[in-house]
Tab-separated table of C-alpha atoms in Angstrom:
chain	number	residue	atom	x	y	z
A	9	MET	CA	-13.105	-32.537	-114.569
A	10	LEU	CA	-16.659	-33.898	-114.234
A	11	GLU	CA	-16.282	-35.441	-110.757
A	12	LYS	CA	-18.635	-32.895	-109.183
A	13	TYR	CA	-21.500	-34.614	-110.983
A	14	CYS	CA	-21.139	-37.883	-109.037
A	15	TYR	CA	-21.175	-38.805	-105.346
A	16	GLN	CA	-18.329	-40.245	-103.322
A	17	THR	CA	-18.549	-41.490	-99.747
A	18	GLU	CA	-18.343	-38.543	-97.371
A	19	ILE	CA	-18.527	-39.503	-93.697
A	20	SER	CA	-19.253	-36.356	-91.703
A	21	PHE	CA	-19.909	-35.965	-87.983
A	22	GLN	CA	-21.626	-33.086	-86.204
A	23	GLN	CA	-22.894	-32.167	-82.745
A	24	LEU	CA	-26.355	-30.654	-82.938
A	25	GLU	CA	-28.160	-29.636	-79.756
A	26	CYS	CA	-31.487	-31.359	-80.295
A	27	PRO	CA	-34.366	-30.228	-78.020
A	28	VAL	CA	-35.647	-33.822	-78.020
A	29	THR	CA	-33.363	-36.025	-75.924
A	30	GLU	CA	-35.317	-39.203	-75.111
A	31	ALA	CA	-35.012	-40.510	-78.694
A	32	LEU	CA	-32.524	-40.138	-81.529
A	33	LEU	CA	-34.231	-38.217	-84.319
A	34	CYS	CA	-32.933	-38.681	-87.836
A	35	GLY	CA	-33.758	-37.864	-91.419
A	36	ILE	CA	-32.808	-40.469	-94.002
A	37	ASP	CA	-33.053	-39.765	-97.733
A	38	ILE	CA	-32.415	-42.944	-99.732
A	39	GLY	CA	-32.048	-41.342	-103.134
A	40	TYR	CA	-31.267	-42.991	-106.442
A	41	SER	CA	-27.695	-41.677	-106.336
A	42	GLY	CA	-26.974	-41.026	-102.665
A	43	ILE	CA	-27.980	-42.074	-99.155
A	44	LYS	CA	-28.151	-38.868	-97.136
A	45	ILE	CA	-28.246	-38.878	-93.344
A	46	GLN	CA	-29.097	-36.047	-90.949
A	47	SER	CA	-29.070	-36.650	-87.192
A	48	PRO	CA	-27.611	-34.786	-84.211
A	49	ASN	CA	-24.534	-36.979	-84.696
A	50	ASN	CA	-24.139	-37.344	-88.404
A	51	ALA	CA	-24.373	-35.552	-91.756
A	52	SER	CA	-22.932	-38.194	-94.064
A	53	THR	CA	-23.557	-38.799	-97.762
A	54	ILE	CA	-22.927	-42.231	-99.267
A	55	PRO	CA	-23.380	-43.283	-102.914
A	56	SER	CA	-26.449	-45.515	-103.239
A	57	ILE	CA	-24.615	-48.208	-105.153
A	58	VAL	CA	-24.287	-51.500	-103.265
A	59	ALA	CA	-22.769	-54.713	-104.613
A	60	ARG	CA	-22.435	-58.244	-103.275
A	61	GLU	CA	-18.894	-59.242	-102.310
A	62	LYS	CA	-17.052	-61.120	-105.040
A	63	LYS	CA	-13.757	-62.955	-105.292
A	64	ASP	CA	-12.359	-60.037	-107.272
A	65	ALA	CA	-12.392	-57.759	-104.207
A	66	PRO	CA	-10.271	-54.588	-104.303
A	67	LEU	CA	-6.881	-55.207	-102.726
A	68	LEU	CA	-6.569	-51.801	-101.077
A	69	VAL	CA	-8.904	-50.866	-98.233
A	70	GLY	CA	-9.713	-47.167	-97.898
A	71	ALA	CA	-10.336	-45.518	-94.549
A	72	GLU	CA	-13.986	-44.843	-95.470
A	73	ASP	CA	-14.698	-48.089	-97.322
A	74	ILE	CA	-17.963	-49.549	-96.030
A	75	ARG	CA	-18.953	-53.205	-95.832
A	76	TYR	CA	-22.298	-54.590	-94.701
A	77	ARG	CA	-22.998	-58.150	-93.512
A	78	ASP	CA	-26.526	-59.480	-93.123
A	79	GLU	CA	-27.863	-62.038	-90.632
A	80	LYS	CA	-27.022	-64.852	-93.084
A	81	GLY	CA	-23.374	-63.808	-93.269
A	82	ARG	CA	-23.570	-62.402	-96.784
A	83	VAL	CA	-21.422	-59.324	-97.423
A	84	TRP	CA	-22.107	-56.236	-99.533
A	85	TYR	CA	-19.826	-53.381	-100.551
A	86	VAL	CA	-21.447	-49.978	-100.074
A	87	GLY	CA	-20.889	-46.558	-101.633
A	88	SER	CA	-17.496	-45.715	-103.080
A	89	LEU	CA	-16.229	-49.231	-102.354
A	90	ALA	CA	-19.075	-50.655	-104.450
A	91	LYS	CA	-18.166	-48.219	-107.232
A	92	LYS	CA	-14.628	-49.592	-107.233
A	93	THR	CA	-15.977	-53.065	-107.989
A	94	LEU	CA	-17.378	-51.716	-111.257
A	95	LEU	CA	-13.796	-51.910	-112.485
A	96	PHE	CA	-13.999	-55.689	-112.234
A	97	GLY	CA	-15.895	-57.672	-114.835
A	98	SER	CA	-17.595	-60.174	-112.554
A	99	THR	CA	-19.512	-57.563	-110.555
A	100	ALA	CA	-22.929	-56.811	-112.025
A	101	VAL	CA	-25.013	-53.757	-111.252
A	102	LYS	CA	-28.710	-54.173	-112.043
A	103	PRO	CA	-30.350	-50.839	-112.921
A	104	SER	CA	-33.786	-52.277	-112.098
A	105	THR	CA	-32.862	-52.778	-108.448
A	106	LEU	CA	-31.125	-49.416	-108.252
A	107	LEU	CA	-33.545	-47.238	-110.178
A	108	GLY	CA	-36.924	-48.892	-110.625
A	109	ARG	CA	-39.854	-48.498	-108.247
A	110	GLN	CA	-39.328	-52.173	-107.373
A	111	ARG	CA	-36.028	-51.254	-105.698
A	112	VAL	CA	-37.871	-50.911	-102.355
A	113	GLN	CA	-38.572	-54.653	-102.553
A	114	SER	CA	-34.930	-55.570	-103.173
A	115	GLU	CA	-32.191	-56.786	-100.855
A	116	ASP	CA	-30.053	-53.890	-102.065
A	117	PHE	CA	-32.576	-51.349	-100.764
A	118	LEU	CA	-32.594	-53.027	-97.349
A	119	VAL	CA	-28.808	-52.670	-97.286
A	120	GLN	CA	-29.117	-48.950	-98.110
A	121	LEU	CA	-31.798	-48.459	-95.451
A	122	ARG	CA	-29.799	-50.217	-92.743
A	123	ILE	CA	-26.650	-48.297	-93.609
A	124	GLY	CA	-28.680	-45.107	-93.196
A	125	LEU	CA	-29.886	-46.240	-89.767
A	126	PHE	CA	-26.357	-47.174	-88.672
A	127	PHE	CA	-24.844	-43.850	-89.698
A	128	SER	CA	-27.642	-41.969	-87.953
A	129	LYS	CA	-26.418	-43.570	-84.721
A	130	LEU	CA	-22.698	-43.182	-85.476
A	131	LYS	CA	-21.197	-40.370	-83.380
A	132	GLY	CA	-17.555	-40.859	-84.279
A	133	LEU	CA	-14.788	-43.212	-85.365
A	134	PRO	CA	-12.220	-43.431	-82.572
A	135	GLU	CA	-9.106	-45.399	-83.443
A	136	GLY	CA	-9.978	-49.053	-83.892
A	137	GLY	CA	-13.654	-48.690	-83.013
A	138	TYR	CA	-17.019	-46.948	-83.249
A	139	ASP	CA	-18.813	-44.405	-81.048
A	140	ILE	CA	-22.520	-45.252	-81.301
A	141	ASP	CA	-25.606	-43.517	-79.903
A	142	GLU	CA	-27.684	-46.199	-78.165
A	143	ARG	CA	-30.965	-44.273	-77.919
A	144	PRO	CA	-34.061	-45.584	-79.746
A	145	ILE	CA	-34.569	-44.068	-83.194
A	146	LYS	CA	-37.354	-42.104	-84.857
A	147	VAL	CA	-37.074	-41.638	-88.629
A	148	GLN	CA	-38.438	-39.167	-91.164
A	149	THR	CA	-38.039	-40.153	-94.802
A	150	GLY	CA	-39.826	-39.552	-98.097
A	151	LEU	CA	-40.971	-40.781	-101.493
A	152	PRO	CA	-41.441	-39.116	-104.904
A	153	PRO	CA	-44.883	-37.437	-105.020
A	154	GLU	CA	-46.160	-39.787	-107.712
A	155	PHE	CA	-45.411	-42.849	-105.573
A	156	ILE	CA	-46.463	-41.618	-102.130
A	157	VAL	CA	-49.933	-43.221	-102.103
A	158	GLN	CA	-48.988	-46.575	-103.605
A	159	ASP	CA	-45.609	-47.146	-101.953
A	160	SER	CA	-45.762	-45.631	-98.446
A	161	GLU	CA	-46.939	-48.808	-96.739
A	162	GLU	CA	-44.262	-50.916	-98.408
A	163	LEU	CA	-41.542	-48.418	-97.475
A	164	ARG	CA	-42.775	-48.246	-93.887
A	165	ASN	CA	-42.718	-52.042	-93.658
A	166	LYS	CA	-39.060	-52.019	-94.705
A	167	PHE	CA	-38.206	-49.782	-91.742
A	168	VAL	CA	-40.473	-51.408	-89.148
A	169	GLY	CA	-39.231	-54.416	-87.188
A	170	GLU	CA	-35.954	-55.611	-85.744
A	171	HIS	CA	-32.805	-55.132	-87.805
A	172	LYS	CA	-29.791	-57.314	-87.007
A	173	TYR	CA	-26.668	-56.876	-89.124
A	174	SER	CA	-22.997	-55.890	-89.005
A	175	VAL	CA	-20.989	-53.021	-90.487
A	176	LYS	CA	-17.280	-52.577	-91.096
A	177	ILE	CA	-15.611	-49.258	-91.974
A	178	GLY	CA	-12.066	-49.276	-93.324
A	179	LYS	CA	-9.785	-51.592	-91.341
A	180	ARG	CA	-11.859	-51.385	-88.187
A	181	PRO	CA	-13.420	-54.610	-86.906
A	182	TRP	CA	-16.987	-55.595	-87.675
A	183	VAL	CA	-19.535	-54.038	-85.314
A	184	ASN	CA	-22.833	-55.775	-84.635
A	185	VAL	CA	-25.910	-53.566	-85.029
A	186	ARG	CA	-29.355	-54.159	-83.570
A	187	ILE	CA	-32.125	-51.618	-84.154
A	188	LYS	CA	-35.844	-52.000	-83.536
A	189	LEU	CA	-38.442	-49.655	-85.040
A	190	ASP	CA	-42.187	-49.539	-84.449
A	191	SER	CA	-44.638	-48.148	-86.992
A	192	LYS	CA	-45.160	-45.061	-84.814
A	193	ASP	CA	-41.435	-44.276	-85.141
A	194	VAL	CA	-41.447	-43.951	-88.959
A	195	PHE	CA	-42.788	-40.902	-90.804
A	196	ILE	CA	-43.059	-40.562	-94.593
A	197	CYS	CA	-43.722	-37.431	-96.645
A	198	LYS	CA	-43.423	-36.329	-100.257
A	199	GLN	CA	-39.715	-35.805	-100.896
A	200	PRO	CA	-39.786	-32.167	-102.057
A	201	PHE	CA	-41.766	-31.234	-98.935
A	202	GLY	CA	-38.517	-31.863	-97.051
A	203	THR	CA	-36.878	-29.019	-98.956
A	204	LEU	CA	-39.750	-26.675	-98.131
A	205	MET	CA	-39.559	-27.522	-94.414
A	206	GLY	CA	-35.793	-27.135	-94.489
A	207	ASN	CA	-36.295	-23.548	-95.635
A	208	VAL	CA	-39.007	-22.530	-93.175
A	209	VAL	CA	-38.148	-24.568	-90.033
A	210	ASN	CA	-34.735	-24.598	-88.333
A	211	MET	CA	-32.867	-27.474	-86.703
A	212	ASP	CA	-34.577	-26.744	-83.375
A	213	GLY	CA	-37.946	-27.365	-84.998
A	214	VAL	CA	-38.890	-23.674	-84.848
A	215	MET	CA	-40.407	-21.816	-87.810
A	216	THR	CA	-38.007	-19.089	-88.913
A	217	ASN	CA	-39.223	-18.136	-92.397
A	218	PRO	CA	-43.036	-17.825	-92.332
A	219	ALA	CA	-42.874	-15.296	-95.199
A	220	LEU	CA	-42.051	-18.108	-97.633
A	221	LEU	CA	-45.293	-19.877	-96.715
A	222	LYS	CA	-47.260	-16.806	-97.755
A	223	LYS	CA	-46.059	-17.257	-101.326
A	224	ASN	CA	-46.842	-19.779	-104.041
A	225	VAL	CA	-43.747	-21.962	-103.970
A	226	LEU	CA	-42.825	-24.583	-106.550
A	227	ILE	CA	-40.180	-26.970	-105.197
A	228	LEU	CA	-38.147	-28.366	-108.088
A	229	ASP	CA	-36.226	-31.420	-106.889
A	230	ALA	CA	-34.018	-32.718	-109.699
A	231	GLY	CA	-32.065	-35.880	-108.927
A	232	PHE	CA	-30.315	-38.768	-110.604
A	233	HIS	CA	-33.330	-40.833	-111.684
A	234	THR	CA	-36.310	-38.510	-111.248
A	235	THR	CA	-37.248	-34.861	-111.143
A	236	ASP	CA	-40.059	-34.156	-108.690
A	237	THR	CA	-42.165	-31.056	-108.110
A	238	PHE	CA	-44.294	-29.970	-105.168
A	239	HIS	CA	-46.523	-26.894	-105.440
A	240	CYS	CA	-47.311	-25.245	-102.114
A	241	ILE	CA	-49.927	-22.517	-102.421
A	242	GLN	CA	-49.475	-19.925	-99.642
A	243	GLY	CA	-48.712	-22.628	-97.098
A	244	THR	CA	-52.319	-23.840	-96.971
A	245	ARG	CA	-53.038	-25.798	-100.149
A	246	GLU	CA	-51.168	-28.292	-102.240
A	247	GLY	CA	-51.162	-27.803	-105.976
A	248	LEU	CA	-49.980	-30.125	-108.710
A	249	ALA	CA	-47.198	-32.559	-107.712
A	250	LEU	CA	-45.394	-34.325	-110.560
A	251	THR	CA	-42.599	-36.839	-111.120
A	252	TRP	CA	-40.574	-37.085	-114.337
A	253	GLU	CA	-38.327	-40.096	-114.931
A	254	SER	CA	-37.255	-38.924	-118.401
A	255	TYR	CA	-35.575	-35.701	-117.220
A	256	SER	CA	-32.781	-36.414	-114.760
A	257	MET	CA	-29.027	-36.869	-114.506
A	258	GLN	CA	-29.455	-40.479	-115.572
A	259	GLU	CA	-30.905	-39.227	-118.862
A	260	VAL	CA	-27.878	-36.940	-119.296
A	261	TYR	CA	-25.592	-39.933	-118.726
A	262	GLN	CA	-27.611	-42.127	-121.108
A	263	ARG	CA	-27.550	-39.609	-123.948
A	264	THR	CA	-23.814	-39.126	-123.447
A	265	CYS	CA	-23.262	-42.895	-123.646
A	266	GLU	CA	-25.241	-42.938	-126.904
A	267	ASP	CA	-23.111	-40.091	-128.288
A	268	ILE	CA	-19.945	-41.984	-127.409
A	269	LEU	CA	-21.280	-45.122	-129.102
A	270	SER	CA	-22.143	-43.167	-132.259
A	271	ALA	CA	-18.804	-41.298	-132.373
A	272	SER	CA	-16.876	-44.560	-132.030
A	273	ASN	CA	-18.820	-46.331	-134.793
A	274	ASN	CA	-20.476	-48.589	-132.233
A	275	ARG	CA	-17.166	-49.726	-130.719
A	276	ALA	CA	-17.400	-47.939	-127.346
A	277	ASP	CA	-20.493	-49.389	-125.673
A	278	ILE	CA	-20.307	-47.635	-122.294
A	279	SER	CA	-22.922	-48.227	-119.600
A	280	VAL	CA	-24.342	-45.436	-117.469
A	281	TYR	CA	-22.594	-46.793	-114.361
A	282	SER	CA	-19.266	-47.226	-116.133
A	283	LEU	CA	-19.276	-43.667	-117.460
A	284	GLU	CA	-18.356	-42.163	-114.089
A	285	LYS	CA	-15.002	-43.937	-114.168
A	286	ALA	CA	-13.959	-41.575	-116.965
A	287	PHE	CA	-15.184	-38.372	-115.309
A	288	GLU	CA	-11.761	-37.389	-114.023
A	289	THR	CA	-10.381	-36.950	-117.550
A	290	GLY	CA	-13.548	-36.758	-119.653
A	291	VAL	CA	-12.006	-39.337	-121.992
A	292	VAL	CA	-12.936	-42.954	-122.762
A	293	ASN	CA	-10.659	-45.357	-124.620
A	294	TYR	CA	-12.048	-48.055	-126.884
A	295	GLY	CA	-11.024	-50.741	-129.337
A	296	ALA	CA	-7.894	-52.853	-129.560
A	297	THR	CA	-5.697	-49.761	-129.867
A	298	LYS	CA	-7.488	-47.888	-127.063
A	299	GLU	CA	-8.558	-44.984	-129.202
A	300	PRO	CA	-9.375	-41.925	-127.051
A	301	TYR	CA	-12.651	-40.036	-127.258
A	302	ASN	CA	-13.295	-36.881	-125.241
A	303	PHE	CA	-16.982	-36.772	-124.307
A	304	THR	CA	-16.884	-33.551	-122.242
A	305	LYS	CA	-18.701	-31.438	-124.858
A	306	ASP	CA	-21.315	-34.158	-125.288
A	307	PHE	CA	-21.927	-34.244	-121.546
A	308	TYR	CA	-22.381	-30.493	-121.154
A	309	ARG	CA	-24.575	-30.286	-124.255
A	310	ASN	CA	-26.805	-33.025	-122.893
A	311	LEU	CA	-26.819	-31.452	-119.443
A	312	LYS	CA	-28.325	-28.282	-120.884
A	313	THR	CA	-30.621	-29.967	-123.411
A	314	VAL	CA	-32.277	-32.270	-120.869
A	315	CYS	CA	-32.774	-29.321	-118.522
A	316	VAL	CA	-34.397	-27.147	-121.201
A	317	GLU	CA	-36.678	-30.001	-122.288
A	318	LEU	CA	-37.796	-30.378	-118.679
A	319	LEU	CA	-38.421	-26.635	-118.309
A	320	ASP	CA	-40.560	-26.591	-121.450
A	321	GLU	CA	-42.807	-29.276	-119.934
A	322	LEU	CA	-42.672	-27.715	-116.483
A	323	THR	CA	-43.784	-24.325	-117.771
A	324	ALA	CA	-46.659	-25.888	-119.663
A	325	ALA	CA	-47.727	-28.002	-116.680
A	326	TYR	CA	-47.810	-24.967	-114.400
A	327	ASN	CA	-49.582	-22.639	-116.830
A	328	GLY	CA	-46.619	-20.462	-117.683
A	329	MET	CA	-45.745	-20.066	-113.981
A	330	LEU	CA	-48.710	-17.712	-113.513
A	331	ASN	CA	-49.406	-19.150	-110.050
A	332	VAL	CA	-45.752	-19.517	-108.998
A	333	ASP	CA	-43.924	-16.789	-107.070
A	334	VAL	CA	-40.835	-18.792	-106.136
A	335	ILE	CA	-39.023	-21.771	-107.648
A	336	LEU	CA	-37.182	-23.451	-104.788
A	337	LEU	CA	-34.431	-25.468	-106.433
A	338	THR	CA	-32.998	-28.566	-104.779
A	339	GLY	CA	-31.281	-31.878	-105.536
A	340	GLY	CA	-27.853	-32.607	-106.948
A	341	THR	CA	-29.046	-32.304	-110.530
A	342	GLY	CA	-31.001	-29.181	-109.630
A	343	THR	CA	-27.765	-27.591	-108.479
A	344	ALA	CA	-26.080	-28.581	-111.748
A	345	TRP	CA	-28.958	-27.034	-113.700
A	346	GLU	CA	-29.178	-23.779	-111.738
A	347	LYS	CA	-27.581	-21.530	-114.354
A	348	TYR	CA	-29.736	-22.960	-117.163
A	349	ILE	CA	-32.906	-22.480	-115.100
A	350	ARG	CA	-32.039	-18.879	-114.261
A	351	ASP	CA	-31.308	-18.177	-117.925
A	352	TYR	CA	-34.547	-19.840	-119.082
A	353	TYR	CA	-36.696	-17.665	-116.798
A	354	LYS	CA	-34.605	-14.492	-116.953
A	355	ASP	CA	-37.368	-12.543	-118.699
A	356	THR	CA	-40.210	-13.899	-116.539
A	357	LYS	CA	-41.463	-11.147	-114.238
A	358	ALA	CA	-42.266	-11.644	-110.539
A	359	LEU	CA	-40.589	-15.042	-110.404
A	360	GLU	CA	-37.843	-15.633	-107.850
A	361	ILE	CA	-35.446	-18.586	-108.095
A	362	ILE	CA	-33.886	-19.726	-104.833
A	363	LEU	CA	-31.283	-22.445	-104.337
A	364	ALA	CA	-32.276	-24.429	-101.240
A	365	GLY	CA	-30.199	-24.252	-98.098
A	366	ASP	CA	-27.008	-22.249	-98.269
A	367	GLY	CA	-26.444	-23.256	-101.882
A	368	LYS	CA	-23.373	-25.371	-101.185
A	369	ASP	CA	-25.317	-28.466	-100.176
A	370	ALA	CA	-28.682	-28.095	-101.883
A	371	PHE	CA	-28.418	-31.798	-102.696
A	372	ARG	CA	-28.939	-32.401	-98.942
A	373	ALA	CA	-31.913	-30.028	-98.623
A	374	ASN	CA	-34.519	-32.799	-98.423
A	375	VAL	CA	-32.800	-34.722	-95.650
A	376	LYS	CA	-32.167	-31.561	-93.632
A	377	GLY	CA	-35.835	-30.719	-93.972
A	378	TYR	CA	-36.798	-34.230	-92.887
A	379	TYR	CA	-34.793	-33.791	-89.703
A	380	ASN	CA	-36.130	-30.289	-88.989
A	381	MET	CA	-39.686	-31.489	-89.584
A	382	LEU	CA	-39.240	-34.436	-87.204
A	383	VAL	CA	-37.803	-32.229	-84.490
A	384	SER	CA	-40.783	-29.886	-84.867
A	385	ARG	CA	-43.158	-32.858	-84.655
A	386	CYS	CA	-41.556	-34.363	-81.547
A	387	ARG	CA	-40.565	-31.347	-79.467
């Protein structure tokens, strides 16, 4: 019912003809909800949740279940497999390491980063093994606009150096991974800029939509933990770039959890990361008699309310959209909010709203733009 509002592991291979052949170019978007990869080989999306292996491991191993092992032999579950462990009481998920700015400093973030690097190199999964691209890597990634100055060096340092670890997918054996990155191989931009480049530069690194750069474009990148904006003024100047942490899908989840708690007389204390388990039915059960509560209406009400609150602030911040010709909408939450955004601005003249990419995968617009931008830089 509500499953479309949460990520599951989706391993996807592709064969792009990249004009740069001496190195493997890849875009990696380590978002708060999903790790997105774009390389000539791979277009996978993996939930950002990682969890240390526990004794209460799931008994059934899925074909796309991902495990990571570091140089000390410690094992993490990644993506959908990590989500499964939320069903077991002894597995703790710490929101601070998943969602706070300090996540870049955490072991969990290093796991996410290294999984992104591995999948960039993964060309296929032949029976019982792995088909891996052995070329050296160059990476384009990004940060929220508000954090770009303070956090770029720390993020770059996470990528730079020699990475030694192992990965296991499904029932395949462990494969040892060794990747070395120099500082000159890592590029960092403001996240929404990826969406802009994805809409004006193609996968061959060639500009195909110069008309968009002649307009005043506001990129609205709404994700799980933050909503970011990037204002590009006729392709030559950068306007106001903002980051909101209070208007996001996480806020929708949080308000829904509070509604459930109130409706159950404080008996159903559901965490944000446990809520997704009930998305298939839209019902949570609580108390000794497992009383059912359908939270679907609460979720959709909060989805709209959080969006409208954001748009009120957005409109004020950008002076009633007087200097905006196009809102370029991206991000998983942005896609979920599309109809509310179009309705909010339906009477605003000379304002075009565009869903990034082909509309079906706007949540991957940043990472596609990262890749296109890197190809353009290196060709």
